[in-house]
C-alpha atoms as one frame of an Amber mdcrd trajectory, in Angstrom:
protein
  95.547  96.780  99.809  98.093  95.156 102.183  97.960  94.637 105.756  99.737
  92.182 108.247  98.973  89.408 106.571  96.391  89.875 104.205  95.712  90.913
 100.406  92.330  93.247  99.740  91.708  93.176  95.897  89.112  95.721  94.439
  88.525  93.201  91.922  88.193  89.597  91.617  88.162  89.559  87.896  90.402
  91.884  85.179  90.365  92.344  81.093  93.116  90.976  79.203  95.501  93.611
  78.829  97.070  96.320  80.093  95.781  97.243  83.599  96.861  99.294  86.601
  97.979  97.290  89.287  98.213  99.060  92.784  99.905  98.264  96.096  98.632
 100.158  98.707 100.886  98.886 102.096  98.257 100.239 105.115  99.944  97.661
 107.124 102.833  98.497 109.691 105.790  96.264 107.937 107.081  96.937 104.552
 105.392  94.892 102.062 106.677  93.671  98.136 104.089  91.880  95.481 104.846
  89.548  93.161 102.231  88.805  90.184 102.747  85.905  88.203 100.563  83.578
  86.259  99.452  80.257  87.954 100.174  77.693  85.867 103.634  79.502  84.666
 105.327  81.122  87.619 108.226  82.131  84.837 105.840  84.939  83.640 105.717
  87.430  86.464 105.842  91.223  87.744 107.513  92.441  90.808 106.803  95.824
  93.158 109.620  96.870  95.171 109.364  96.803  98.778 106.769  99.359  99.708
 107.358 101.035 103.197 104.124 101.159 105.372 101.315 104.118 104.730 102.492
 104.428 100.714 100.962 103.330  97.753 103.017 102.185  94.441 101.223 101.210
  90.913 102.472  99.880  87.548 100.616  98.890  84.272 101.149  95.417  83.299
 100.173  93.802  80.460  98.111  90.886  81.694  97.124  87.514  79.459  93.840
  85.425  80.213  94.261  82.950  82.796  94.323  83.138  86.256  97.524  85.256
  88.394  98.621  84.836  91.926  99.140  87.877  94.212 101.499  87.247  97.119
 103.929  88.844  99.079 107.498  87.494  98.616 108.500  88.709 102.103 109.779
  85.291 104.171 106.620  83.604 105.730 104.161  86.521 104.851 102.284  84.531
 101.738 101.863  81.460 104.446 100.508  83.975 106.635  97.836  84.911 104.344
  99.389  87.657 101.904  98.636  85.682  98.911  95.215  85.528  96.634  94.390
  85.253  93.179  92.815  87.168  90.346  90.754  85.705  87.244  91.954  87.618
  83.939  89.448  86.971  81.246  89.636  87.080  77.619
């Protein structure tokens, strides 16, 4: 769940594989989200900018390791739209 300027995961840790990944924006500005793993930003997943009140999902394919959430929206991951997410394996 997004919100000016915060991330809400339901879960702190995932399975390896594929999962559903959900964006729900309840904030008042659009929001995007960017997945990628931490120690290789090169492997990542991008939502398209979700207009507030709407909710987007896709099912990514997710290795072990740990994966950063953040919005890629100018100055919204510095503002606290950014967490991470321990995949296990």
């Amino acid at each position: 769940v997004t919100r000016e300027f915060s991330i809400t995961l339901s879960r702190r840790t995932l399975p390896a594989g594929q999962v559903s990944i959900e964006l729900a924006n309840m904030g008042q500005d659009p929001h995007d989200l960017r997945v990628e793993r931490a120690d290789s930003p090169a492997t990542a997943f991008s939502f398209t900018l979700a207009k507030p009140r709407t909710v987007s999902s896709r099912k990514l394919v997710l290795a072990p390791g740990e994966w950063k959430l953040y919005c890629t929206l100018d100055g919204h991951a510095a503002a606290g739209m950014s967490t991470t997410v321990t995949v296990s394996g």
